[in-house]
Coordinates of C-alpha atoms and ligand atoms in Angstrom, one line a residue:
X2 CA 8.7 -35.3 35.4
X3 CA 12.0 -34.7 33.8
X4 CA 12.7 -32.6 30.9
X5 CA 15.3 -33.4 28.5
X6 CA 17.5 -30.5 27.2
X7 CA 15.9 -30.4 23.6
X8 CA 12.4 -30.1 25.2
X9 CA 13.6 -27.5 27.5
X10 CA 15.1 -25.3 24.7
X11 CA 12.2 -25.6 22.8
X12 CA 9.8 -24.6 25.7
X13 CA 12.4 -21.7 26.6
X14 CA 12.2 -20.4 23.1
X15 CA 8.5 -20.6 23.0
X16 CA 7.8 -18.8 26.2
X17 CA 10.6 -16.3 26.0
X18 CA 8.8 -13.6 23.9
X19 CA 5.5 -14.0 25.7
X20 CA 7.1 -13.5 29.2
X21 CA 9.4 -10.9 28.0
X22 CA 12.2 -12.7 29.9
X23 CA 15.9 -13.1 28.7
X24 CA 15.6 -16.8 28.2
X25 CA 17.7 -19.0 25.8
X26 CA 16.1 -18.9 22.4
X27 CA 15.3 -15.3 22.5
X28 CA 16.7 -13.4 19.7
X29 CA 19.6 -10.9 20.5
X30 CA 18.8 -7.1 21.1
X31 CA 19.8 -5.3 18.2
X32 CA 20.1 -1.8 19.9
X33 CA 19.9 -1.5 23.7
X34 CA 17.0 1.3 24.3
X35 CA 18.8 4.3 26.1
X36 CA 16.3 7.2 25.5
X37 CA 12.5 7.3 24.6
X38 CA 12.1 5.2 21.5
X39 CA 9.6 5.1 18.6
X40 CA 10.0 2.0 16.3
X41 CA 8.4 2.5 13.0
X42 CA 7.7 -0.6 10.6
X43 CA 7.6 -0.1 6.9
X44 CA 9.5 2.5 5.0
X45 CA 6.8 3.2 2.5
X46 CA 4.4 6.2 2.0
X47 CA 3.3 6.2 5.8
X48 CA 6.3 5.0 7.5
X49 CA 9.0 7.1 6.2
X50 CA 7.0 10.4 7.0
X51 CA 6.1 9.2 10.5
X52 CA 9.8 8.5 11.2
X53 CA 10.7 11.8 9.8
X54 CA 8.3 13.9 11.5
X55 CA 8.6 12.3 15.1
X56 CA 12.4 13.2 14.7
X57 CA 11.5 16.8 13.3
X58 CA 9.3 17.6 16.3
X59 CA 11.4 16.1 19.1
X60 CA 15.1 15.3 18.7
X61 CA 15.0 13.6 22.3
X62 CA 13.1 10.7 20.8
X63 CA 15.1 8.0 19.2
X64 CA 13.3 6.7 15.9
X65 CA 14.1 3.4 14.5
X66 CA 12.7 2.7 11.0
X67 CA 12.7 -1.1 10.2
X68 CA 12.2 -2.0 6.5
X69 CA 12.8 -5.3 4.8
X70 CA 14.2 -3.7 1.4
X71 CA 17.1 -1.3 1.1
X72 CA 15.0 0.9 -1.1
X73 CA 11.3 1.5 -1.9
X74 CA 9.4 1.6 -5.3
X75 CA 6.3 3.8 -5.4
X76 CA 3.1 2.5 -6.6
X77 CA 1.9 5.9 -7.8
X78 CA 3.1 6.4 -11.4
X79 CA 3.9 2.8 -11.7
X80 CA 1.0 2.6 -14.2
X81 CA 2.7 5.0 -16.5
X82 CA 5.8 2.6 -16.5
X83 CA 3.2 -0.1 -17.8
X84 CA 2.0 2.3 -20.5
X85 CA 5.4 2.9 -21.9
X86 CA 5.6 6.5 -20.5
X87 CA 8.7 5.8 -18.3
X88 CA 11.5 3.8 -19.3
X89 CA 12.4 2.2 -16.0
X90 CA 11.3 2.5 -12.2
X91 CA 14.3 4.7 -11.3
X92 CA 12.3 8.0 -11.0
X93 CA 9.9 6.0 -8.7
X94 CA 12.7 4.7 -6.4
X95 CA 13.7 6.2 -3.2
X96 CA 16.6 5.1 -0.6
X97 CA 16.9 5.8 3.3
X98 CA 20.3 7.2 3.6
X99 CA 19.2 11.0 3.8
X100 CA 16.5 10.2 6.4
X101 CA 19.4 8.9 8.4
X102 CA 22.0 11.8 7.7
X103 CA 19.4 14.7 7.7
X104 CA 17.2 13.7 10.8
X105 CA 19.0 11.0 12.6
X106 CA 16.5 8.3 11.9
X107 CA 18.2 4.9 12.7
X108 CA 17.2 2.5 9.4
X109 CA 17.5 -1.1 10.1
X110 CA 17.0 -3.3 7.1
X111 CA 15.4 -6.5 8.2
X112 CA 12.0 -8.3 8.3
X113 CA 9.7 -7.8 11.3
X114 CA 8.5 -11.2 12.2
X115 CA 6.8 -10.6 15.6
X116 CA 5.5 -8.0 17.9
X117 CA 5.1 -8.5 21.8
X118 CA 2.6 -5.8 22.9
X119 CA 2.9 -6.6 26.5
X120 CA 6.7 -6.5 26.7
X121 CA 6.9 -3.9 24.1
X122 CA 9.5 -5.8 21.9
X123 CA 9.6 -6.1 18.2
X124 CA 11.2 -9.3 16.9
X125 CA 13.1 -8.8 13.4
X126 CA 15.2 -11.1 11.2
X127 CA 18.3 -9.5 12.7
X128 CA 17.1 -9.4 16.6
X129 CA 14.7 -7.7 18.8
X130 CA 14.1 -4.0 19.5
X131 CA 12.2 -2.7 22.4
X132 CA 9.8 0.5 22.1
X133 CA 8.1 3.1 23.9
X134 CA 5.4 3.4 20.9
X135 CA 5.4 1.6 17.6
X136 CA 4.1 2.8 14.4
X137 CA 3.0 0.3 11.7
X138 CA 2.8 1.1 8.1
X139 CA 3.1 -2.3 6.4
X140 CA 0.9 -1.7 3.5
X141 CA -1.1 -4.5 2.1
X142 CA -1.1 -8.3 1.7
X143 CA -3.4 -10.5 -0.3
X144 CA -6.4 -12.6 0.7
X145 CA -5.2 -15.4 -1.3
X146 CA -7.7 -18.0 0.1
X147 CA -10.3 -16.2 -1.7
X148 CA -8.8 -16.9 -5.3
X149 CA -8.3 -20.4 -5.9
X150 CA -5.1 -21.3 -7.6
X151 CA -3.5 -17.8 -7.1
X152 CA -0.2 -18.6 -5.2
X153 CA 3.4 -17.3 -5.2
X154 CA 4.1 -19.6 -8.5
X155 CA 0.9 -18.3 -10.2
X156 CA 1.9 -14.5 -9.6
X157 CA 4.8 -15.2 -11.8
X158 CA 2.5 -16.0 -14.6
X159 CA -0.4 -13.8 -13.9
X160 CA 1.3 -10.8 -12.1
X161 CA -0.6 -8.5 -9.7
X162 CA 1.8 -5.7 -9.9
X163 CA -0.1 -4.2 -6.9
X164 CA 3.1 -3.9 -5.1
X165 CA 5.6 -1.9 -7.3
X166 CA 8.9 -3.5 -8.3
X167 CA 9.7 -6.9 -9.9
X168 CA 6.0 -7.6 -10.4
X169 CA 5.4 -4.3 -12.2
X170 CA 8.6 -5.1 -14.5
X171 CA 7.2 -8.7 -15.2
X172 CA 3.7 -7.1 -16.4
X173 CA 5.4 -4.8 -18.6
X174 CA 7.6 -7.4 -20.1
X175 CA 4.5 -9.6 -20.8
X176 CA 2.7 -6.8 -22.5
X177 CA 5.7 -6.1 -24.7
X178 CA 6.1 -9.7 -25.6
X179 CA 2.3 -10.4 -26.3
X180 CA 1.3 -11.0 -29.9
X181 CA -0.7 -8.3 -31.5
X182 CA -4.7 -9.2 -31.4
X183 CA -4.4 -10.8 -27.8
X184 CA -6.5 -9.7 -24.9
X185 CA -5.2 -8.4 -21.6
X186 CA -7.4 -9.1 -18.6
X187 CA -7.3 -7.0 -15.6
X188 CA -9.2 -8.4 -12.5
X189 CA -10.3 -6.0 -9.9
X190 CA -11.3 -7.0 -6.4
X191 CA -14.2 -5.9 -4.2
X192 CA -13.4 -2.6 -2.4
X193 CA -11.8 -1.6 -0.1
X194 CA -8.4 -2.0 -1.8
X195 CA -5.2 -0.1 -2.2
X196 CA -5.9 3.1 -4.6
X197 CA -9.6 2.9 -5.6
X198 CA -8.9 4.5 -9.0
X199 CA -5.6 2.5 -9.6
X200 CA -7.2 -0.3 -11.6
X201 CA -9.0 2.1 -14.0
X202 CA -5.9 4.2 -14.5
X203 CA -4.0 0.9 -15.3
X204 CA -6.6 0.0 -17.7
X205 CA -6.1 3.3 -19.4
X206 CA -2.4 3.1 -19.6
X207 CA -2.5 -0.5 -20.8
X208 CA -5.1 0.5 -23.5
X209 CA -2.7 3.5 -24.6
X210 CA 0.0 1.0 -25.0
X211 CA -1.9 -1.6 -27.0
X212 CA -3.3 1.2 -29.2
X213 CA 0.1 2.2 -30.2
X214 CA 1.9 -1.2 -30.3
X215 CA -0.5 -4.1 -30.6
X216 CA -3.2 -3.6 -33.1
X217 CA -6.4 -5.7 -32.6
X218 CA -5.7 -6.1 -28.9
X219 CA -8.1 -5.2 -26.2
X220 CA -8.3 -4.8 -22.4
X221 CA -10.9 -6.7 -20.8
X222 CA -11.7 -5.3 -17.2
X223 CA -13.4 -8.0 -14.8
X224 CA -14.5 -5.7 -12.0
X225 CA -15.9 -7.6 -8.8
X226 CA -17.7 -4.2 -7.9
X227 CA -21.1 -3.3 -9.2
X228 CA -19.7 -0.4 -10.9
X229 CA -16.6 1.5 -11.6
X230 CA -15.3 2.6 -7.9
X231 CA -13.7 6.0 -8.3
X232 CA -14.0 8.8 -10.9
X233 CA -16.2 6.8 -13.0
X234 CA -17.7 9.7 -15.2
X235 CA -14.0 11.0 -15.9
X236 CA -13.0 7.4 -16.8
X237 CA -15.8 6.7 -19.1
X238 CA -15.2 9.9 -20.9
X239 CA -11.5 9.3 -21.4
X240 CA -12.2 5.8 -22.7
X241 CA -14.5 6.9 -25.2
X242 CA -12.2 9.9 -26.3
X243 CA -9.0 7.6 -26.6
X244 CA -9.8 3.9 -26.5
X245 CA -13.3 3.5 -27.9
X246 CA -13.7 -0.1 -28.5
X247 CA -10.4 -1.0 -26.8
X248 CA -11.5 -1.3 -23.2
X249 CA -14.4 -3.9 -22.4
X250 CA -15.7 -3.1 -19.0
X251 CA -17.5 -5.7 -17.1
X252 CA -19.1 -5.0 -13.9
X253 CA -20.0 -7.5 -11.2
X254 CA -17.5 -10.2 -12.5
X255 CA -15.7 -11.5 -9.3
X256 CA -12.7 -13.7 -10.4
X257 CA -12.6 -16.5 -8.0
X258 CA -10.2 -18.7 -9.6
X259 CA -7.1 -18.9 -12.0
X260 CA -5.8 -21.5 -14.3
X261 CA -2.1 -20.6 -15.2
X262 CA -2.1 -23.7 -17.8
X263 CA -5.2 -22.4 -19.7
X264 CA -4.3 -18.7 -19.2
X265 CA -7.9 -18.4 -17.8
X266 CA -9.8 -17.0 -15.1
X267 CA -13.1 -18.3 -13.6
X268 CA -16.0 -15.9 -12.5
X269 CA -17.5 -17.6 -9.5
X270 CA -17.5 -21.0 -11.0
X271 CA -19.9 -19.8 -13.9
X272 CA -17.7 -18.2 -16.5
X273 CA -14.4 -18.8 -17.9
X274 CA -12.3 -15.8 -19.6
X275 CA -9.0 -16.3 -21.5
X276 CA -6.3 -13.7 -21.7
X277 CA -2.9 -13.5 -23.5
X278 CA -1.9 -11.4 -20.5
X279 CA -3.5 -11.6 -17.5
X280 CA -3.4 -9.0 -14.4
X281 CA -4.8 -10.3 -11.2
X282 CA -5.4 -7.5 -8.6
X283 CA -6.2 -9.9 -5.7
X284 CA -8.6 -9.0 -2.7
X285 CA -6.5 -7.3 0.0
X286 CA -6.0 -7.0 3.6
X287 CA -3.7 -5.3 6.2
X288 CA 0.0 -6.2 6.0
X289 CA 0.9 -9.7 7.4
X290 CA 2.6 -8.4 10.3
X291 CA -0.5 -6.7 11.6
X292 CA -2.3 -10.2 11.6
X293 CA 0.7 -11.8 13.3
X294 CA 0.6 -8.9 15.9
X295 CA -3.2 -9.4 16.7
X296 CA -3.9 -5.9 15.4
X297 CA -6.7 -6.8 12.8
X298 CA -10.5 -6.3 13.8
X299 CA -13.5 -8.5 13.7
X300 CA -13.6 -8.2 9.7
X301 CA -10.2 -10.2 9.6
X302 CA -8.9 -7.7 7.0
X303 CA -8.0 -4.2 8.6
X304 CA -6.7 -2.7 11.6
X305 CA -9.2 -0.7 13.9
X306 CA -7.7 2.6 15.2
X307 CA -8.3 5.7 17.2
X308 CA -9.2 8.0 14.4
X309 CA -7.3 11.1 16.1
X310 CA -4.1 9.3 17.2
X311 CA -4.1 6.2 14.9
X312 CA -3.4 4.1 18.3
X313 CA -4.8 0.6 17.8
X314 CA -8.0 -0.1 19.7
X315 CA -6.7 -3.5 20.2
X316 CA -3.2 -3.1 21.6
X317 CA -2.0 0.0 23.5
X318 CA 0.8 2.1 22.2
X319 CA 1.0 0.6 18.8
X320 CA -0.3 3.0 16.0
X321 CA -1.2 1.7 12.6
X322 CA -1.3 4.2 9.6
X323 CA -1.6 3.7 5.8
X324 CA -3.2 1.1 3.9
X325 CA -3.4 -1.4 7.1
X326 CA -5.7 1.1 9.1
X327 CA -9.4 1.5 8.9
X328 CA -9.4 5.3 8.4
X329 CA -13.0 5.9 7.8
X330 CA -13.9 7.9 4.6
X331 CA -10.0 8.2 3.8
X332 CA -9.1 6.1 0.8
X333 CA -6.2 3.7 0.9
X334 CA -3.8 6.0 -1.0
X335 CA -0.2 7.1 -0.5
X336 CA -1.3 10.6 0.0
X337 CA -3.6 9.5 2.7
X338 CA -1.0 7.4 4.2
X339 CA 1.3 10.7 4.3
X340 CA -1.4 12.8 5.9
X341 CA -2.1 10.1 8.6
X342 CA 1.6 9.9 9.3
X343 CA 1.8 13.5 10.2
X344 CA -1.2 13.4 12.4
X345 CA 0.1 10.2 14.2
X346 CA 3.5 11.6 14.6
X347 CA 2.3 14.9 16.1
X348 CA 0.1 13.1 18.6
X349 CA 2.8 10.5 19.5
X350 CA 5.2 13.3 20.3
X351 CA 2.4 15.0 22.4
X352 CA 1.7 11.8 24.1
X353 CA 5.2 11.0 24.9
X354 CA 5.6 14.6 26.2
X355 CA 2.5 14.5 28.5
X356 CA 0.9 17.2 26.2
X357 CA -2.7 17.5 24.8
X358 CA -3.2 15.7 21.6
X359 CA -4.4 17.6 18.4
X360 CA -7.4 17.4 16.6
X361 CA -7.1 15.3 13.4
X362 CA -7.4 17.2 10.1
X363 CA -5.9 15.3 6.7
X364 CA -6.0 15.9 2.9
X365 CA -6.1 13.5 0.0
X366 CA -5.5 14.0 -3.5
X367 CA -5.4 11.0 -6.0
X368 CA -4.3 11.6 -9.8
X369 CA -4.8 9.2 -12.5
X370 CA -3.6 9.5 -16.1
X371 CA -6.0 8.8 -18.9
X372 CA -3.4 9.3 -21.7
X373 CA 0.0 10.4 -22.2
X374 CA -0.7 14.0 -21.4
X375 CA -3.9 14.1 -19.8
X376 CA -4.9 13.4 -16.0
X377 CA -7.8 13.6 -13.7
X378 CA -8.0 14.1 -9.9
X379 CA -10.2 13.5 -6.8
X380 CA -9.4 15.6 -3.5
X381 CA -11.0 15.6 -0.1
X382 CA -10.3 16.9 3.3
X383 CA -11.0 14.7 6.3
X384 CA -11.8 15.3 10.0
X385 CA -13.0 13.2 13.0
X386 CA -16.7 13.2 13.8
X387 CA -16.5 13.3 17.4
X388 CA -19.7 11.5 18.1
X389 CA -19.2 8.6 15.9
X390 CA -15.4 8.3 16.4
X391 CA -14.9 8.1 12.7
X392 CA -13.1 9.8 10.1
X393 CA -15.2 11.6 7.7
X394 CA -15.0 13.9 4.7
X395 CA -15.2 17.5 5.6
X396 CA -18.6 18.9 4.3
X397 CA -18.3 20.0 0.6
X398 CA -14.5 19.1 0.5
X399 CA -14.8 16.0 -1.8
X400 CA -14.6 16.6 -5.5
X401 CA -13.3 15.5 -9.0
X402 CA -11.4 17.6 -11.6
X403 CA -14.0 19.0 -14.1
X404 CA -12.5 17.3 -17.0
X405 CA -9.4 15.5 -18.5
X406 CA -6.8 18.0 -18.5
X407 CA -3.0 18.3 -19.4
X408 CA -2.7 20.9 -16.3
X409 CA -3.7 18.1 -13.9
X410 CA -1.0 16.0 -15.6
X411 CA 1.4 18.7 -14.7
X412 CA 0.1 18.9 -11.1
X413 CA 0.4 15.1 -10.9
X414 CA 4.0 15.0 -11.8
X415 CA 4.6 17.9 -9.5
X416 CA 2.9 16.0 -6.7
X417 CA 5.0 12.9 -7.2
X418 CA 8.2 14.6 -7.0
X419 CA 7.2 16.6 -3.9
X420 CA 6.0 13.5 -2.2
X421 CA 8.8 11.3 -3.1
X422 CA 11.4 14.1 -2.0
X423 CA 9.5 14.7 1.3
X424 CA 9.7 10.9 2.1
X425 CA 13.5 10.6 1.2
X426 CA 15.2 13.9 2.3
Ligands
FAD1130 C1 -0.8 0.9 -9.2 C2 -1.1 1.7 -8.1 C3 -1.0 3.1 -8.3 C4 -1.1 4.0 -7.3 N1 -1.5 5.3 -7.4 C5 -1.4 6.1 -6.4 C6 -1.5 7.6 -6.6 O1 -1.5 8.0 -7.6 N2 -1.8 8.5 -5.4 C7 -1.8 7.9 -4.1 O2 -1.7 8.5 -3.2 N3 -1.7 6.5 -4.0 C8 -1.6 5.7 -5.0 N4 -1.4 4.3 -4.8 C9 -1.8 3.7 -3.4 C10 -0.4 4.0 -2.7 O3 0.6 2.9 -3.3 C11 -0.6 3.1 -1.2 O4 -1.8 3.5 -0.7 C12 0.5 3.5 -0.2 O5 1.7 2.9 -0.8 C13 0.3 3.0 1.0 O6 1.4 3.3 2.0 P1 1.7 2.5 3.2 O7 2.7 3.1 4.1 O8 0.7 2.0 3.9 O9 2.3 1.1 2.5 P2 3.7 1.1 1.5 O10 3.8 2.2 0.9 O11 3.4 -0.1 0.6 O12 4.8 0.7 2.5 C14 4.8 -0.4 3.2 C15 6.3 -0.8 3.4 O13 6.4 -1.7 4.5 C16 7.4 -2.6 4.3 N5 6.9 -3.9 5.1 C17 5.9 -4.5 5.1 N6 5.9 -5.6 6.2 C18 7.1 -5.4 6.6 C19 7.9 -6.3 7.6 N7 7.3 -7.3 8.2 N8 9.0 -6.1 7.9 C20 9.7 -5.1 7.3 N9 9.2 -4.2 6.4 C21 7.9 -4.4 6.0 C22 7.2 -3.0 2.9 O14 8.4 -3.5 2.3 C23 7.0 -1.4 2.1 O15 8.2 -0.8 2.0 C24 -1.2 3.3 -5.8 C25 -1.1 1.8 -5.6 C26 -1.1 1.2 -6.8 C27 -1.0 -0.2 -6.7

């Protein structure tokens, strides 16, 4: 059998990654590995902290942070922008230059397109990188196959704004352009999703905006869940106090189809609801790269991990943190991602130095704004149940703030400032 040149090149390119051989078609190595190396994918809430903490704890480890964008926009507080409390997204935006200057993190702006767990090589749009340990914190992607008609083009008509940036700006522009009297639909997917209280905070902020600028308009919440997922009592109290009659909450209404032409959503083929502005928060799954790399579990959505080290249970030497991971009772939040990153970094450094790993202990607090000046919060401390090998809330640690409060709003602002500073300096 003879092989012509074209077929040979195709074959060589296809098998190069799998065999880990320097064959024709394999992308060039970006940086030759000369020391112990941790590669971190994703420069958001989890990735920045993992990269920084590995370097802070062991300067002999080279850390390469790969992020597709040259900046990161925080989802926390992006609902306040929608409500008109922020004029732009500048205060929610961080850069990576100080992580490089202050900690020696090597930042590469590129898209990670593949991972070869056997060869321990990451493929990016700019070349390959080998690693000793890999940390993935790629956030979320959407299960678009579960929502007919909701594709990239539909997102430009009915924004999700569930990844902060241009989508958030688009949704705000639509709210501003809307005629008074029109309805805003917010559709919420079945849990688990990124930021359990986030959709209800969004409804509050949008209602606040409508109350001020669009008389006669209201928010219709179509919630796929049987009830409000987080801080129910506090949201209901806040809505009664500030937005009575302005928020129409409908439980167990799962949006399964959208029609951008009609500006309508369909609920399981049974009911059609029209809106002047439609915010679709789609069902979610781990970031796409986690699926490509075979890190997603039997549920085909999220990544199973060892609850103490966050090492994947499917591939050795790859750790998954943040929204993409299955972190038991911990909610998918920025603060959880931050806590998980610290635990993961501590244990990666221990493992790379042949030391004992440290028990997992993590914290989460999520603030939500109900009005311009009042916020509420939920807090929890999390530990590993050794028998079940699962992360659980420490007994008695989970609680919500007693009431809507201006002090909580001050705490929230301080939290944001601190966490974004920690991520970027
Ligand atoms: C409206 C809203 C409000 C929220 N409010 C709060 C709040 O008040 N408090 C709170 O704690 N949490 C909040 N959250 C949740 C929080 O934003 C997420 O839980 C957090 O961002 C998760 O961190 P992560 O590191 O997993 O992902 P992210 O922070 O999203 O970071 C992922 C990064 O990976 C990059 N990336 C992904 N794939 C690739 C690839 N293949 N190649 C290169 N780069 C890649 C992305 O560009 C991104 O920068 C909110 C979320 C929303 C939507």
